[in-house]
Each structure stands twice: as C-alpha cells, then as structure tokens.
XYZ file of C-alpha atoms in Angstrom:
322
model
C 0.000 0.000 0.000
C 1.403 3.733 -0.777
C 0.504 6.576 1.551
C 0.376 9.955 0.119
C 1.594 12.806 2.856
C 0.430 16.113 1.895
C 2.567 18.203 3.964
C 5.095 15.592 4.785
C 7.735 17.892 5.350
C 6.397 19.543 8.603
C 6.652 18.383 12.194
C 3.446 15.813 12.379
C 3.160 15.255 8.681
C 7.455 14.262 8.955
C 7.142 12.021 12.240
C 3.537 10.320 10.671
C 6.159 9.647 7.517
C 8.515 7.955 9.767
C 5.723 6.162 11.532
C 4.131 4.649 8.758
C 7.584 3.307 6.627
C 8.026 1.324 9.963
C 5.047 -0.452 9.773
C 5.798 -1.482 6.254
C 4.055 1.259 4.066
C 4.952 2.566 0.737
C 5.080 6.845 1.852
C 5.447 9.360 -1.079
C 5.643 13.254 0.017
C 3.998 16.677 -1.539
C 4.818 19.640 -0.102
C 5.674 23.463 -1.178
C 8.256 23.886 1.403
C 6.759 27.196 2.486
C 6.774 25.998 6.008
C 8.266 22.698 5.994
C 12.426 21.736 5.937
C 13.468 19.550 3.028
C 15.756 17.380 5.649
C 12.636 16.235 7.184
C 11.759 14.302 3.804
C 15.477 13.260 3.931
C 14.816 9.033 2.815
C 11.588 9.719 1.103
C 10.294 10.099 -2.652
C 9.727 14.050 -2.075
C 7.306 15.971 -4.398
C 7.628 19.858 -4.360
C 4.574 21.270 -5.392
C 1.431 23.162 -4.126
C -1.695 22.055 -2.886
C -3.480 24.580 -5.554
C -1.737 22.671 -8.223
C -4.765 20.676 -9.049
C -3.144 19.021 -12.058
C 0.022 18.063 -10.421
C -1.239 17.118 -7.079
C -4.093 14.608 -9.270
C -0.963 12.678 -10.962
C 0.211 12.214 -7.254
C -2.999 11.253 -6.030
C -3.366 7.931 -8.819
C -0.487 6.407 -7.872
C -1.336 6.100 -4.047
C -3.761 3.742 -2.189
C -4.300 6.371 0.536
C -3.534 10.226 1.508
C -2.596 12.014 4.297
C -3.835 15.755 4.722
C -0.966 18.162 7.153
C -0.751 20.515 4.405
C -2.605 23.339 6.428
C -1.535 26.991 8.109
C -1.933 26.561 12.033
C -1.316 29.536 13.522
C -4.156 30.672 15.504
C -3.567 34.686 16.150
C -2.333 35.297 12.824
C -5.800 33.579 11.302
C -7.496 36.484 13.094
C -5.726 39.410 11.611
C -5.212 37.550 7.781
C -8.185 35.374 7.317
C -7.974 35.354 3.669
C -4.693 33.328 3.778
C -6.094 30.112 6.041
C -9.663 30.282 4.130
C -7.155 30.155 0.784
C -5.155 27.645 2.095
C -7.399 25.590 4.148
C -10.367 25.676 2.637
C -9.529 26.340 -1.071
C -6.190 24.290 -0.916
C -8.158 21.338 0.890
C -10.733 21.607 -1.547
C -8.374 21.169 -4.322
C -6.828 17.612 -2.421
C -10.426 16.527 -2.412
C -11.020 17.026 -5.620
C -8.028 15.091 -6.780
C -8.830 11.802 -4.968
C -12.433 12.578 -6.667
C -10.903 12.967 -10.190
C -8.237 9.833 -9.444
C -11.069 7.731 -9.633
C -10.837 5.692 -6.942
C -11.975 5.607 -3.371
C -9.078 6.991 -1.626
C -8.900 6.764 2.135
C -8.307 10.614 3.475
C -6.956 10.913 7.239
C -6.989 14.673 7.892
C -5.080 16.631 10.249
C -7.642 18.469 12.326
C -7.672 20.133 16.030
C -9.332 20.958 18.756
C -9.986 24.322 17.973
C -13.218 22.832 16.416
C -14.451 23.520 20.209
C -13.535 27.165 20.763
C -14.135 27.815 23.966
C -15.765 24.279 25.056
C -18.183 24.571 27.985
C -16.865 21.270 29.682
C -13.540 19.903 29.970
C -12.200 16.910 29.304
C -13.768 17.671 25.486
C -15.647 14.823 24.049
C -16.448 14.047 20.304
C -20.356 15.082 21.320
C -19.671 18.576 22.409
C -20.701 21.188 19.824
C -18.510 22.570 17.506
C -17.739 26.519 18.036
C -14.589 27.580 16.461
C -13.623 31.425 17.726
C -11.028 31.909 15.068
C -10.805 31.053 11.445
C -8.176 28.751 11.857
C -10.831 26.408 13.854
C -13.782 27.538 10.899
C -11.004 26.394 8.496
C -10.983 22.784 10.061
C -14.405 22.333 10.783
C -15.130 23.296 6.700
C -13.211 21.000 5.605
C -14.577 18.215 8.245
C -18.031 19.115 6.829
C -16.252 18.941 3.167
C -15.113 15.536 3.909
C -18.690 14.473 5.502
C -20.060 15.337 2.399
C -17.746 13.717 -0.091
C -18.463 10.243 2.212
C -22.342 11.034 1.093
C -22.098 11.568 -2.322
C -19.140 9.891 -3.560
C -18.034 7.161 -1.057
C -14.476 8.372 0.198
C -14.010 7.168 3.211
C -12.204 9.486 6.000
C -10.747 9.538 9.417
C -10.618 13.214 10.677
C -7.973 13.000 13.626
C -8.540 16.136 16.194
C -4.675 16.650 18.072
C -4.736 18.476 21.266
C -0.840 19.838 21.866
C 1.409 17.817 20.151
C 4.955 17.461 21.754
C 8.472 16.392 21.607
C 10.884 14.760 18.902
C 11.569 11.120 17.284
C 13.357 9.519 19.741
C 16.400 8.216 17.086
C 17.136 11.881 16.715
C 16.964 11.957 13.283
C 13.489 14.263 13.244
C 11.575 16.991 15.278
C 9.905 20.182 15.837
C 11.040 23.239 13.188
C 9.141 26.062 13.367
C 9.633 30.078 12.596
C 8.415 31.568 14.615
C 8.102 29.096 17.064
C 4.868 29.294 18.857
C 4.598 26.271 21.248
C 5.228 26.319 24.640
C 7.594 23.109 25.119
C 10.577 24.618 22.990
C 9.655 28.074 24.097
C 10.739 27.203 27.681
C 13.977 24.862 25.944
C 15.143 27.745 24.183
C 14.910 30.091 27.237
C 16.285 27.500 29.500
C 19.813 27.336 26.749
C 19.705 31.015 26.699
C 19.072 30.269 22.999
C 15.955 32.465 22.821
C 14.086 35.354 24.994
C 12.642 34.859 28.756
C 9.341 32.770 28.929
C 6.517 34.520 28.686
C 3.532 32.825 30.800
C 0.426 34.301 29.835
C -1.937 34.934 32.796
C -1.701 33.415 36.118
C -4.925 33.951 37.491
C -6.933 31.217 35.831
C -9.459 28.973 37.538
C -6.860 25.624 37.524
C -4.734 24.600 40.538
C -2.284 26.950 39.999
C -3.592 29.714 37.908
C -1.878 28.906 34.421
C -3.569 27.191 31.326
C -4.082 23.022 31.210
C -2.973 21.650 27.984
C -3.250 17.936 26.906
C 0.185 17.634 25.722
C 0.218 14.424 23.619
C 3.941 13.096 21.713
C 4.122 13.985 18.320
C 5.229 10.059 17.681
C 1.896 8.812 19.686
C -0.046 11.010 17.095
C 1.229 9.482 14.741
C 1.209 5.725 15.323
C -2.739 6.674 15.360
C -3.001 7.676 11.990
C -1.474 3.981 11.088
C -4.137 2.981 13.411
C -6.835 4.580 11.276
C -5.409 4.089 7.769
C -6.087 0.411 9.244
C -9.629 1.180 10.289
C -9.867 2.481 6.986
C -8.467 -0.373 5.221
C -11.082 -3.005 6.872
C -13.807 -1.515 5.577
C -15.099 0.420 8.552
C -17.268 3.472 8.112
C -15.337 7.199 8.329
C -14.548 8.290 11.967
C -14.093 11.527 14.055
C -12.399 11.442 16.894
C -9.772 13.591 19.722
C -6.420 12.600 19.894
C -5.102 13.309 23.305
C -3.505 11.551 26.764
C -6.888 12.568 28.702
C -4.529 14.401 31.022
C -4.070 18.167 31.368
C -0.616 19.751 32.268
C -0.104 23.514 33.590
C 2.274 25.620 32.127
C 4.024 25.601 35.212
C 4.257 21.965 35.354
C 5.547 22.445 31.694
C 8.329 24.560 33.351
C 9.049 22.074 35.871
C 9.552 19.467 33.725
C 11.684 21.538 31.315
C 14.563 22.182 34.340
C 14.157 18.786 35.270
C 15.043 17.584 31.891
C 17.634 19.881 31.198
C 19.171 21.179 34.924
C 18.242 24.585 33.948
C 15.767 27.591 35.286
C 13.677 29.138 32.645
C 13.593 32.407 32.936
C 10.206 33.612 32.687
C 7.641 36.412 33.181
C 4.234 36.890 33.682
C 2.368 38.949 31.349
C -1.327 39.404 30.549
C -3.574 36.372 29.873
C -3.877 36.197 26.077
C -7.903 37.101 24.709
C -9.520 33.753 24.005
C -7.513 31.315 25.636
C -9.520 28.886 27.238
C -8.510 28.164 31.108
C -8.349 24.316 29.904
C -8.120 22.023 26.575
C -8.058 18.377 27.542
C -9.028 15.727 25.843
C -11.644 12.818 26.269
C -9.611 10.314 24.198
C -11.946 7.204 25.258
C -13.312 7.313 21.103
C -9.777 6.650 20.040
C -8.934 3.808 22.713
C -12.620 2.166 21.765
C -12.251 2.046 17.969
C -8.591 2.217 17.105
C -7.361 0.450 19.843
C -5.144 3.760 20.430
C -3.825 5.091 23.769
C -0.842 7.141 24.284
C 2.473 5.260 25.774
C 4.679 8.155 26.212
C 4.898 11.136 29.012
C 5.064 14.763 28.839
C 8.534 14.157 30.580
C 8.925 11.980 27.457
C 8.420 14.843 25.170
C 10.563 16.932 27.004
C 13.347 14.854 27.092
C 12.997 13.986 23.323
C 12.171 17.959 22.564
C 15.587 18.830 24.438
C 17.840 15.906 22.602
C 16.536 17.553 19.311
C 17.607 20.918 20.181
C 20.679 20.077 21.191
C 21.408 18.124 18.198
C 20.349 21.180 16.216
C 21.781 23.779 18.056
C 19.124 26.092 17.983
C-alpha cells in the first residue's frame, strides 16, 4: 500500500512519515516547502509542489492507495488578523486535495489533520467528540469546513475518511533523526527549551490567574510520535472496511504551564527564565481531551509522558543547536 503525505515535510506530517515506513508502508511526500524543511523528507520520494496545483497534485494522487492531509496553516492569532490566507489555504487548498482523490477515480482513504480548535471555547472539559462545535477563530472555521467537506464527499461519492482532532502535540523522534522546526516558534515546550539554553528570549507565561490549581492554562500535551502511530491505526480502520470516523487525539490528562516549566529544568538542569504577562484574549482556562473514542475504535492510547516529550524535545535541540 502507498501513503500519500500532503505536507510531509512539517513536524506531524514528517514524524507520521517515519511512523508509517516502519510499519511497512509505501510513503510518497507533496509539499511546497513554504513551512516545511526539506531534511525532514530526507529518505523519502519528495514531491515539491502546491496544494493549488490541481493538475500536479491529481498525478500524485493515482499512484497512491491512501492520503494524508498536514498541508494546512496553524497559527491561531495570525488567522485572526489575515483570514484570507487560512480560508485560501485551508479551505480552497483542501478543496483542491479533495477534488483530486475525486478525479483519481478511486476511493481513496483521506486521514486529515484536524484540532481541537473545532471547540472554541468548550463549555466542559475533558472535550468529548459530542460537544458542539464553536470555532472562535478562522483557523478552527477552516478545520471544521473541511470536516463538513469531507462528511459530504463520504455522502455523495463514497471516500471514506478519518478526521484526527490533536490536542498539543509534543516532543521529537526519539532516534534523533526528526523533530519540531518552526519560525516563529509558537509552542510552549521549545519556548521554555530555548529560554532554558539562553538560545531564545525569557518565557513569557500568559496569565496566572486562571481557575486551575495553579492559575496557568491546562494543555493535553500528547507526543508527536503517539499522534502518529494513530493515523497507522486509522489508515487500518480504513483499510477493513469500517465506516469514516471523528475522533480527539489526546492523553486525557491536562498539564499547567508551570508543570511544563518544571519538567523543562528537570530535563535539562536549567531555570527558565520567565515572566508573567497578561492572559492572552480567548484562551480557554483548559483544553483536555476525552480520548476514550480513540482507545474504543482504534485500539489507540498514548504510551509516552510529557517528561517523554521533554526529554525527546531537548535531545533535538541540542542536536540542532538552535
């Protein structure tokens, strides 16, 4: 079987790549490179080209059994102040990857990188699969189009799709060879690495007076490699016949970002410098998963720790320098 990963030169889309030529799969990857590192591809077919490029991206698209869908803009503040570029992108660009396993003629399986910014600001916590989907920003509208898109397409034409909603993903490969690349960075983990090696600014921590047990945000912070060993699981799910599912991707356990800190000068014997700013508008006091869907029908359940992602995070950085 050959995988198609659209995007397969970013930090999940890379580490899924990995994931699924150890279990045995075929993996081809498309990606632009706007946002993704070339050495992340390193020991795979690589494709440059763009998601828009219908024609291109439909010769890709016949010779695989099965595509992945990373290729997506994630960052949630700048969705707010340039909205056309994530409805372009997102919505337009996934549009166009639709339309190509249409066109191929077959009945691709799609798994689809989604998030739990479907919720917005969810009422409960830990989020379940039944709780109504409110996105606050257009990066969350983005995903939940394309969800619909994909619900639709199911309908009408019979492709069959797992949409995979990540919490925080977290930490490296642990051979080294792979991990997190992004500029700007925006995630808390290598944040607090970087200002622990003096290889970045002091930590900001955004708000301290939230309604947790010590006043900073709960995260489900879930390893980039579990996330990815679930996609296999679903391409499988897929593969048997099974109907199209929806479901969270998360350890069911919410970490502060001062726990986050702790575990960073564990890891690494370091203080993080840090300093308390304002709370950030529209972050919610908590985002944890209910991951029960997951465990029930893809037999999925996360194996590693957030101390696991630190330690994994840190070994990368080192190795990079940076």
């Amino acid at each position: 079987m050959k995988v198609l990963v659209v995007g397969g030169a970013g930090y999940i889309g890379s580490h899924t790549a990995h994931v699924l030529k150890r279990a045995g799969l075929e993996v081809a990857i498309y990606d632009n490179l706007s946002t993704g590192f070339e050495f992340l591809a390193n020991g795979f077919p690589l494709v440059v080209g763009d998601i828009h490029d219908g024609k291109k991206l439909l010769e890709q698209v016949k010779q695989c059994d099965a595509v992945m869908y990373f290729a997506a803009n994630h960052y949630v503040g700048e969705s707010v102040v340039n909205p056309r570029k994530y409805y372009r992108n997102n919505v337009e660009g996934g549009l166009s990857l639709l339309n190509a396993v249409l066109d191929a003629g077959k009945k691709s399986l799609v798994i689809f990188s989604s998030t739990c910014s479907v919720y917005g600001a969810p009422e409960k916590t830990p989020i379940s699969e039944d709780q109504p989907l409110a996105p606050i920003n257009p990066y969350g509208v983005s995903k939940v189009f394309f969800e619909q898109a994909l619900q639709s397409y199911d309908t009408a034409y019979g492709i069959r799709y797992a949409s995979l909603r990540y919490f925080n993903a977290a930490g490296a490969d642990e051979n080294g060879e792979i991990g997190e690349c992004h500029d700007p960075e925006p995630h808390l983990i290598p944040l607090a690495l970087q200002a622990a090696a003096g290889l970045g600014p002091e930590l900001q921590v955004f708000g301290t007076d939230y309604p947790t047990p010590d006043g900073t945000c709960l995260r489900d912070y879930t390893n980039v490699v579990d996330l990815a060993e679930a996609h296999v699981k679903a391409l499988q799910h897929l593969q048997a016949g099974n109907p199209s599912i929806c479901v969270n991707l998360g350890t069911g356990e919410g970490s502060s970002v001062m726990e986050v800190i702790s575990t960073v000068e564990e890891v690494t014997g370091k203080k993080v410098p840090r300093k308390i700013v304002p709370r950030r508008p529209g972050d919610p006091p908590a985002l944890v998963a209910d991951p029960r869907k997951a465990q029930q029908i893809l037999q999925w359940k996360t194996k590693r720790s957030l101390r696991d992602s630190v330690s994994t995070a840190w070994k990368w950085m080192q190795k990079r320098g940076k």
